[in-house]
Amino acid sequence: MNCLVLGGGGFIGTHICEGLLREGHHVRVLGRTQPDKANKLILDNVEWIMGDFSNLETIKKSMMNIDIIFHLVSTTNPKTSNDSPIIDMSSNVIPTLQLLDAAKDQGIKKIIFASSGGTVYGKPSIIPIPETHPTFPTSSYGIHKLTVEKYLHMYFELYGLDYSVMRISNPYGEGQLPDRGQGVVATFLNRSLKNEKIEIWGDGSVIRDYIYISDVVSAAIKLLDYEGKEKIFNIGSGVGKTLIELIEIIEHVANTTLNVNYIGGRKLDVPVNVLDIQRAKKLLLWEPKMSLFEGIERTKLMLK
């Protein structure tokens, strides 16, 4: 298939590009920059279009002769999105609507969207959280992701533009840049290797679901040929770990004791978020393969 990866120069995007190329697909990327550490497979085989996601003419150009679009672009993150919800919505939702209009006009077969299983649900009433759980995000980031999901459904119902949504938990792995507002594993590992202080919001009891990047990619590849009626899939490990437990694993892997500073909690942080991944297991025949311990070991090797 001919695949367009929006945000293909980012952490998730570069890994999805690699996965698509290894499966024999043609890959085109629209992004503002080419990754500094792209491997030879990507550099030699990906068609790069440098441009901004918000530019309609660039979007139209990028999707010429494309079958599938992977929409991985987000201009904000959960930590900063509440600083300016207007910017968050205007820079993410409006460009996506332009994308959907162009996609339906150009006969795109399907859009695969990277949503956020860690933010769209809000405070859960049941753990693990199924896709049918009510959605009450506490961050503008989660609201914009959920809004895009709703527009994808509208364009499917009205125009037949197919889609799939990956509600991804907390992805990590090699190539993830530390200290970017997302990616606690990479940030903690990087600071442990540099013997720098780690700051934690709250008392460290917050529980999260961490998934290794290769498992995210395998789910994305499964969705290429999926034609079932369910459109939304939780993509996580299905296992929760507190920040304290995560620190203990990192200390073991890095063979060090971390310098941790606990500061006041944040209202946007829900106490627990662990995804129910049974739908993806049943319908996509997918399940995560990498344990958190092994994934952190692999990530550490790439950070050195």
mmCIF file of C-alpha atoms in Angstrom:
data_model
loop_
_atom_site.group_PDB
_atom_site.id
_atom_site.type_symbol
_atom_site.label_atom_id
_atom_site.label_comp_id
_atom_site.label_asym_id
_atom_site.label_seq_id
_atom_site.Cartn_x
_atom_site.Cartn_y
_atom_site.Cartn_z
ATOM 1 C CA MET A 1 0.000 0.000 0.000
ATOM 2 C CA ASN A 2 0.934 3.632 -0.403
ATOM 3 C CA CYS A 3 1.047 5.110 3.094
ATOM 4 C CA LEU A 4 1.307 8.720 4.227
ATOM 5 C CA VAL A 5 2.647 9.228 7.754
ATOM 6 C CA LEU A 6 1.812 12.624 9.199
ATOM 7 C CA GLY A 7 4.373 13.313 11.893
ATOM 8 C CA GLY A 8 6.678 10.625 10.563
ATOM 9 C CA GLY A 9 9.738 12.392 11.908
ATOM 10 C CA GLY A 10 8.629 11.995 15.519
ATOM 11 C CA PHE A 11 9.167 9.201 18.016
ATOM 12 C CA ILE A 12 6.151 7.051 17.127
ATOM 13 C CA GLY A 13 6.263 8.109 13.485
ATOM 14 C CA THR A 14 9.809 6.966 12.740
ATOM 15 C CA HIS A 15 9.111 3.556 14.232
ATOM 16 C CA ILE A 16 5.884 3.186 12.248
ATOM 17 C CA CYS A 17 7.774 4.165 9.083
ATOM 18 C CA GLU A 18 10.307 1.422 9.793
ATOM 19 C CA GLY A 19 7.537 -1.104 10.381
ATOM 20 C CA LEU A 20 5.734 -0.191 7.162
ATOM 21 C CA LEU A 21 8.927 -0.385 5.113
ATOM 22 C CA ARG A 22 9.782 -3.801 6.527
ATOM 23 C CA GLU A 23 6.308 -4.980 5.481
ATOM 24 C CA GLY A 24 6.959 -3.821 1.910
ATOM 25 C CA HIS A 25 4.769 -0.703 1.823
ATOM 26 C CA HIS A 26 5.616 2.568 0.110
ATOM 27 C CA VAL A 27 6.015 5.316 2.705
ATOM 28 C CA ARG A 28 5.698 9.067 2.334
ATOM 29 C CA VAL A 29 6.180 11.406 5.293
ATOM 30 C CA LEU A 30 4.876 14.908 5.843
ATOM 31 C CA GLY A 31 6.746 16.667 8.610
ATOM 32 C CA ARG A 32 8.479 19.877 9.552
ATOM 33 C CA THR A 33 11.846 18.195 10.071
ATOM 34 C CA GLN A 34 13.637 15.000 9.178
ATOM 35 C CA PRO A 35 14.808 13.064 12.245
ATOM 36 C CA ASP A 36 18.459 13.614 13.139
ATOM 37 C CA LYS A 37 19.106 9.944 13.840
ATOM 38 C CA ALA A 38 17.022 8.299 11.131
ATOM 39 C CA ASN A 39 18.433 4.930 10.167
ATOM 40 C CA LYS A 40 19.530 3.982 6.653
ATOM 41 C CA LEU A 41 16.289 2.097 5.967
ATOM 42 C CA ILE A 42 14.271 5.282 6.463
ATOM 43 C CA LEU A 43 16.722 7.658 4.787
ATOM 44 C CA ASP A 44 16.991 5.498 1.672
ATOM 45 C CA ASN A 45 13.350 4.469 1.264
ATOM 46 C CA VAL A 46 11.017 7.129 2.642
ATOM 47 C CA GLU A 47 9.704 9.925 0.432
ATOM 48 C CA TRP A 48 9.987 13.111 2.503
ATOM 49 C CA ILE A 49 7.783 16.176 2.115
ATOM 50 C CA MET A 50 8.840 19.012 4.372
ATOM 51 C CA GLY A 51 5.944 21.184 5.390
ATOM 52 C CA ASP A 52 3.426 22.172 8.006
ATOM 53 C CA PHE A 53 0.394 20.035 8.830
ATOM 54 C CA SER A 54 -1.751 23.179 8.948
ATOM 55 C CA ASN A 55 -0.998 24.142 5.321
ATOM 56 C CA LEU A 56 -3.895 22.873 3.208
ATOM 57 C CA GLU A 57 -2.027 22.920 -0.096
ATOM 58 C CA THR A 58 0.827 20.926 1.441
ATOM 59 C CA ILE A 59 -1.669 18.419 2.830
ATOM 60 C CA LYS A 60 -3.304 17.984 -0.578
ATOM 61 C CA LYS A 61 0.074 17.508 -2.245
ATOM 62 C CA SER A 62 1.197 14.957 0.315
ATOM 63 C CA MET A 63 -1.824 12.672 -0.145
ATOM 64 C CA MET A 64 -1.629 12.312 -3.928
ATOM 65 C CA ASN A 65 -1.863 8.590 -4.843
ATOM 66 C CA ILE A 66 -2.057 7.578 -1.169
ATOM 67 C CA ASP A 67 -4.192 4.717 0.169
ATOM 68 C CA ILE A 68 -3.753 4.953 3.952
ATOM 69 C CA ILE A 69 -2.950 7.931 6.195
ATOM 70 C CA PHE A 70 -1.399 7.608 9.638
ATOM 71 C CA HIS A 71 -2.284 10.765 11.583
ATOM 72 C CA LEU A 72 0.300 11.041 14.367
ATOM 73 C CA VAL A 73 0.587 14.823 14.595
ATOM 74 C CA SER A 74 0.010 16.696 17.840
ATOM 75 C CA THR A 75 1.286 20.207 18.413
ATOM 76 C CA THR A 76 0.797 20.013 22.196
ATOM 77 C CA ASN A 77 1.166 17.548 25.054
ATOM 78 C CA PRO A 78 -0.938 16.865 28.180
ATOM 79 C CA LYS A 79 1.343 18.935 30.401
ATOM 80 C CA THR A 80 1.155 22.143 28.350
ATOM 81 C CA SER A 81 -2.227 21.922 26.596
ATOM 82 C CA ASN A 82 -4.186 23.493 29.467
ATOM 83 C CA ASP A 83 -1.970 26.572 29.304
ATOM 84 C CA SER A 84 -3.851 27.605 26.170
ATOM 85 C CA PRO A 85 -6.807 25.420 25.128
ATOM 86 C CA ILE A 86 -7.498 27.794 22.235
ATOM 87 C CA ILE A 87 -4.069 27.165 20.727
ATOM 88 C CA ASP A 88 -4.409 23.453 21.446
ATOM 89 C CA MET A 89 -7.710 23.183 19.574
ATOM 90 C CA SER A 90 -6.873 25.567 16.722
ATOM 91 C CA SER A 91 -3.527 23.911 15.943
ATOM 92 C CA ASN A 92 -4.799 20.324 16.105
ATOM 93 C CA VAL A 93 -8.525 20.065 15.380
ATOM 94 C CA ILE A 94 -8.888 22.634 12.583
ATOM 95 C CA PRO A 95 -5.958 21.261 10.523
ATOM 96 C CA THR A 96 -7.415 17.774 10.996
ATOM 97 C CA LEU A 97 -10.747 18.936 9.572
ATOM 98 C CA GLN A 98 -8.885 20.280 6.540
ATOM 99 C CA LEU A 99 -7.193 16.901 6.261
ATOM 100 C CA LEU A 100 -10.512 15.036 6.400
ATOM 101 C CA ASP A 101 -12.071 17.233 3.718
ATOM 102 C CA ALA A 102 -9.091 16.679 1.423
ATOM 103 C CA ALA A 103 -9.041 12.943 2.183
ATOM 104 C CA LYS A 104 -12.677 12.391 1.245
ATOM 105 C CA ASP A 105 -12.223 14.376 -1.967
ATOM 106 C CA GLN A 106 -9.096 12.448 -2.987
ATOM 107 C CA GLY A 107 -10.464 8.984 -2.297
ATOM 108 C CA ILE A 108 -8.282 8.031 0.673
ATOM 109 C CA LYS A 109 -9.251 4.544 1.845
ATOM 110 C CA LYS A 110 -8.568 4.889 5.546
ATOM 111 C CA ILE A 111 -7.116 7.098 8.283
ATOM 112 C CA ILE A 112 -5.395 5.560 11.315
ATOM 113 C CA PHE A 113 -5.297 8.072 14.162
ATOM 114 C CA ALA A 114 -3.022 8.060 17.211
ATOM 115 C CA SER A 115 -5.259 9.085 20.093
ATOM 116 C CA SER A 116 -4.450 8.966 23.797
ATOM 117 C CA GLY A 117 -5.626 6.204 26.084
ATOM 118 C CA GLY A 118 -3.929 8.016 28.913
ATOM 119 C CA THR A 119 -6.026 11.197 28.659
ATOM 120 C CA VAL A 120 -9.366 10.711 26.851
ATOM 121 C CA TYR A 121 -11.056 8.741 29.651
ATOM 122 C CA GLY A 122 -10.359 11.036 32.588
ATOM 123 C CA LYS A 123 -10.820 9.601 36.079
ATOM 124 C CA PRO A 124 -11.840 5.956 35.565
ATOM 125 C CA SER A 125 -14.745 4.233 37.296
ATOM 126 C CA ILE A 126 -13.400 0.787 36.388
ATOM 127 C CA ILE A 127 -9.918 -0.691 35.968
ATOM 128 C CA PRO A 128 -8.760 -1.800 33.466
ATOM 129 C CA ILE A 129 -10.507 0.787 31.303
ATOM 130 C CA PRO A 130 -12.479 -0.591 28.312
ATOM 131 C CA GLU A 131 -13.101 1.371 25.126
ATOM 132 C CA THR A 132 -16.770 1.717 26.173
ATOM 133 C CA HIS A 133 -15.844 3.685 29.307
ATOM 134 C CA PRO A 134 -17.257 7.251 29.521
ATOM 135 C CA THR A 135 -14.853 9.955 28.345
ATOM 136 C CA PHE A 136 -14.321 12.993 30.565
ATOM 137 C CA PRO A 137 -10.790 14.307 29.876
ATOM 138 C CA THR A 138 -9.155 16.639 32.389
ATOM 139 C CA SER A 139 -6.697 18.087 29.853
ATOM 140 C CA SER A 140 -7.266 20.044 26.665
ATOM 141 C CA TYR A 141 -4.974 17.502 24.991
ATOM 142 C CA GLY A 142 -7.418 14.709 25.799
ATOM 143 C CA ILE A 143 -10.342 16.840 24.611
ATOM 144 C CA HIS A 144 -8.734 17.578 21.247
ATOM 145 C CA LYS A 145 -7.909 13.890 20.757
ATOM 146 C CA LEU A 146 -11.499 12.933 21.567
ATOM 147 C CA THR A 147 -12.834 15.669 19.272
ATOM 148 C CA VAL A 148 -10.782 14.307 16.366
ATOM 149 C CA GLU A 149 -12.170 10.821 17.090
ATOM 150 C CA LYS A 150 -15.713 12.195 16.825
ATOM 151 C CA TYR A 151 -14.997 13.959 13.539
ATOM 152 C CA LEU A 152 -13.474 10.761 12.136
ATOM 153 C CA HIS A 153 -16.711 8.980 12.966
ATOM 154 C CA MET A 154 -18.760 11.742 11.341
ATOM 155 C CA TYR A 155 -16.783 11.558 8.099
ATOM 156 C CA PHE A 156 -17.142 7.769 8.106
ATOM 157 C CA GLU A 157 -20.925 7.943 8.538
ATOM 158 C CA LEU A 158 -21.476 10.763 6.037
ATOM 159 C CA TYR A 159 -18.817 10.093 3.392
ATOM 160 C CA GLY A 160 -17.609 6.508 3.898
ATOM 161 C CA LEU A 161 -14.065 7.549 4.859
ATOM 162 C CA ASP A 162 -12.900 4.582 6.917
ATOM 163 C CA TYR A 163 -10.829 5.018 10.055
ATOM 164 C CA SER A 164 -9.288 3.329 13.064
ATOM 165 C CA VAL A 165 -8.288 4.909 16.362
ATOM 166 C CA MET A 166 -5.391 3.749 18.520
ATOM 167 C CA ARG A 167 -5.882 4.937 22.086
ATOM 168 C CA ILE A 168 -2.258 4.506 23.097
ATOM 169 C CA SER A 169 -1.302 4.400 26.775
ATOM 170 C CA ASN A 170 2.246 5.631 27.591
ATOM 171 C CA PRO A 171 4.635 4.628 24.796
ATOM 172 C CA TYR A 172 8.379 4.462 25.398
ATOM 173 C CA GLY A 173 11.503 3.052 23.798
ATOM 174 C CA GLU A 174 14.589 3.891 21.804
ATOM 175 C CA GLY A 175 14.488 7.186 19.980
ATOM 176 C CA GLN A 176 12.230 8.919 22.486
ATOM 177 C CA LEU A 177 13.733 12.257 23.445
ATOM 178 C CA PRO A 178 13.806 12.984 27.189
ATOM 179 C CA ASP A 179 12.503 16.127 28.877
ATOM 180 C CA ARG A 180 9.897 16.890 26.218
ATOM 181 C CA GLY A 181 6.849 16.948 28.504
ATOM 182 C CA GLN A 182 5.989 13.343 27.607
ATOM 183 C CA GLY A 183 7.927 10.138 28.033
ATOM 184 C CA VAL A 184 8.604 9.581 31.707
ATOM 185 C CA VAL A 185 10.663 6.430 31.055
ATOM 186 C CA ALA A 186 13.127 8.203 28.754
ATOM 187 C CA THR A 187 13.290 11.228 31.062
ATOM 188 C CA PHE A 188 13.930 9.200 34.219
ATOM 189 C CA LEU A 189 16.462 6.959 32.481
ATOM 190 C CA ASN A 190 18.335 9.876 30.990
ATOM 191 C CA ARG A 191 18.557 11.671 34.332
ATOM 192 C CA SER A 192 19.620 8.502 36.110
ATOM 193 C CA LEU A 193 22.513 8.060 33.687
ATOM 194 C CA LYS A 194 23.539 11.698 34.242
ATOM 195 C CA ASN A 195 23.004 11.498 38.018
ATOM 196 C CA GLU A 196 20.483 14.339 37.832
ATOM 197 C CA LYS A 197 17.534 14.994 40.128
ATOM 198 C CA ILE A 198 14.096 13.603 39.193
ATOM 199 C CA GLU A 199 10.939 15.513 40.062
ATOM 200 C CA ILE A 200 7.663 13.677 40.627
ATOM 201 C CA TRP A 201 4.263 15.332 40.889
ATOM 202 C CA GLY A 202 2.504 13.906 43.939
ATOM 203 C CA ASP A 203 3.658 11.017 46.132
ATOM 204 C CA GLY A 204 4.564 8.544 43.382
ATOM 205 C CA SER A 205 1.440 6.408 43.821
ATOM 206 C CA VAL A 206 0.007 7.380 40.412
ATOM 207 C CA ILE A 207 -0.469 4.223 38.320
ATOM 208 C CA ARG A 208 0.136 4.177 34.578
ATOM 209 C CA ASP A 209 0.223 1.680 31.723
ATOM 210 C CA TYR A 210 3.526 1.685 29.770
ATOM 211 C CA ILE A 211 3.867 0.140 26.315
ATOM 212 C CA TYR A 212 7.041 -0.443 24.329
ATOM 213 C CA ILE A 213 7.187 1.228 20.927
ATOM 214 C CA SER A 214 7.547 -1.985 18.900
ATOM 215 C CA ASP A 215 4.220 -3.167 20.332
ATOM 216 C CA VAL A 216 2.574 0.089 19.231
ATOM 217 C CA VAL A 217 3.959 -0.450 15.728
ATOM 218 C CA SER A 218 2.692 -4.022 15.505
ATOM 219 C CA ALA A 219 -0.812 -2.782 16.405
ATOM 220 C CA ALA A 220 -0.608 -0.066 13.741
ATOM 221 C CA ILE A 221 0.398 -2.644 11.111
ATOM 222 C CA LYS A 222 -2.536 -4.871 12.117
ATOM 223 C CA LEU A 223 -4.932 -1.975 11.504
ATOM 224 C CA LEU A 224 -3.857 -1.581 7.874
ATOM 225 C CA ASP A 225 -6.042 -4.487 6.740
ATOM 226 C CA TYR A 226 -8.646 -4.409 9.494
ATOM 227 C CA GLU A 227 -12.201 -3.891 8.167
ATOM 228 C CA GLY A 228 -14.350 -4.714 11.182
ATOM 229 C CA LYS A 229 -17.090 -2.567 12.689
ATOM 230 C CA GLU A 230 -15.193 -1.581 15.838
ATOM 231 C CA LYS A 231 -13.171 1.562 15.198
ATOM 232 C CA ILE A 232 -11.510 2.322 18.533
ATOM 233 C CA PHE A 233 -8.799 0.195 20.145
ATOM 234 C CA ASN A 234 -6.928 0.550 23.406
ATOM 235 C CA ILE A 235 -3.244 -0.062 22.750
ATOM 236 C CA GLY A 236 -1.401 -0.598 26.008
ATOM 237 C CA SER A 237 0.259 -3.260 28.090
ATOM 238 C CA GLY A 238 -2.812 -3.890 30.228
ATOM 239 C CA VAL A 239 -0.529 -3.757 33.295
ATOM 240 C CA GLY A 240 -0.297 -0.843 35.706
ATOM 241 C CA LYS A 241 2.797 0.345 37.549
ATOM 242 C CA THR A 242 3.140 3.125 40.106
ATOM 243 C CA LEU A 243 5.820 5.741 39.562
ATOM 244 C CA ILE A 244 7.578 4.324 42.604
ATOM 245 C CA GLU A 245 7.629 0.864 41.009
ATOM 246 C CA LEU A 246 8.877 2.381 37.750
ATOM 247 C CA ILE A 247 11.698 4.108 39.606
ATOM 248 C CA GLU A 248 12.668 0.830 41.284
ATOM 249 C CA ILE A 249 12.923 -0.896 37.883
ATOM 250 C CA ILE A 250 15.001 1.960 36.444
ATOM 251 C CA GLU A 251 17.297 1.911 39.471
ATOM 252 C CA HIS A 252 17.846 -1.809 38.955
ATOM 253 C CA VAL A 253 18.471 -1.480 35.208
ATOM 254 C CA ALA A 254 20.742 1.567 35.587
ATOM 255 C CA ASN A 255 22.424 0.125 38.690
ATOM 256 C CA THR A 256 22.031 3.375 40.571
ATOM 257 C CA THR A 257 19.928 5.117 43.195
ATOM 258 C CA LEU A 258 17.823 7.940 41.819
ATOM 259 C CA ASN A 259 17.697 11.370 43.432
ATOM 260 C CA VAL A 260 13.931 11.911 43.630
ATOM 261 C CA ASN A 261 12.185 15.132 44.645
ATOM 262 C CA TYR A 262 8.448 14.893 45.322
ATOM 263 C CA ILE A 263 6.431 18.044 44.630
ATOM 264 C CA GLY A 264 2.730 18.931 44.765
ATOM 265 C CA GLY A 265 0.303 16.923 42.671
ATOM 266 C CA ARG A 266 -1.486 18.266 39.591
ATOM 267 C CA LYS A 267 -5.261 18.386 39.074
ATOM 268 C CA LEU A 268 -4.923 17.063 35.522
ATOM 269 C CA ASP A 269 -3.300 13.807 36.724
ATOM 270 C CA VAL A 270 -5.806 11.000 37.331
ATOM 271 C CA PRO A 271 -4.741 8.540 40.053
ATOM 272 C CA VAL A 272 -4.784 5.449 37.866
ATOM 273 C CA ASN A 273 -4.915 4.653 34.158
ATOM 274 C CA VAL A 274 -4.605 1.059 32.949
ATOM 275 C CA LEU A 275 -6.146 0.029 29.631
ATOM 276 C CA ASP A 276 -8.271 -3.015 28.903
ATOM 277 C CA ILE A 277 -6.762 -4.449 25.695
ATOM 278 C CA GLN A 278 -9.090 -7.408 25.170
ATOM 279 C CA ARG A 279 -10.763 -5.880 22.088
ATOM 280 C CA ALA A 280 -7.428 -5.549 20.267
ATOM 281 C CA LYS A 281 -6.435 -9.072 21.307
ATOM 282 C CA LYS A 282 -9.695 -10.533 19.994
ATOM 283 C CA LEU A 283 -10.297 -8.538 16.814
ATOM 284 C CA LEU A 284 -6.758 -7.640 15.706
ATOM 285 C CA LEU A 285 -5.091 -10.803 17.005
ATOM 286 C CA TRP A 286 -2.593 -8.456 18.622
ATOM 287 C CA GLU A 287 -0.990 -8.380 22.030
ATOM 288 C CA PRO A 288 2.077 -6.694 23.506
ATOM 289 C CA LYS A 289 5.262 -8.775 23.596
ATOM 290 C CA MET A 290 7.755 -6.624 25.512
ATOM 291 C CA SER A 291 7.900 -6.624 29.302
ATOM 292 C CA LEU A 292 8.524 -3.318 31.047
ATOM 293 C CA PHE A 293 11.822 -4.533 32.483
ATOM 294 C CA GLU A 294 13.205 -5.675 29.112
ATOM 295 C CA GLY A 295 11.884 -2.574 27.367
ATOM 296 C CA ILE A 296 13.641 -0.281 29.840
ATOM 297 C CA GLU A 297 16.867 -2.230 29.395
ATOM 298 C CA ARG A 298 16.676 -1.749 25.628
ATOM 299 C CA THR A 299 15.859 1.928 26.003
ATOM 300 C CA LYS A 300 18.838 2.433 28.328
ATOM 301 C CA LEU A 301 21.234 0.962 25.768
ATOM 302 C CA MET A 302 20.093 3.524 23.180
ATOM 303 C CA LEU A 303 20.435 6.476 25.563
ATOM 304 C CA LYS A 304 24.088 5.846 26.370
#
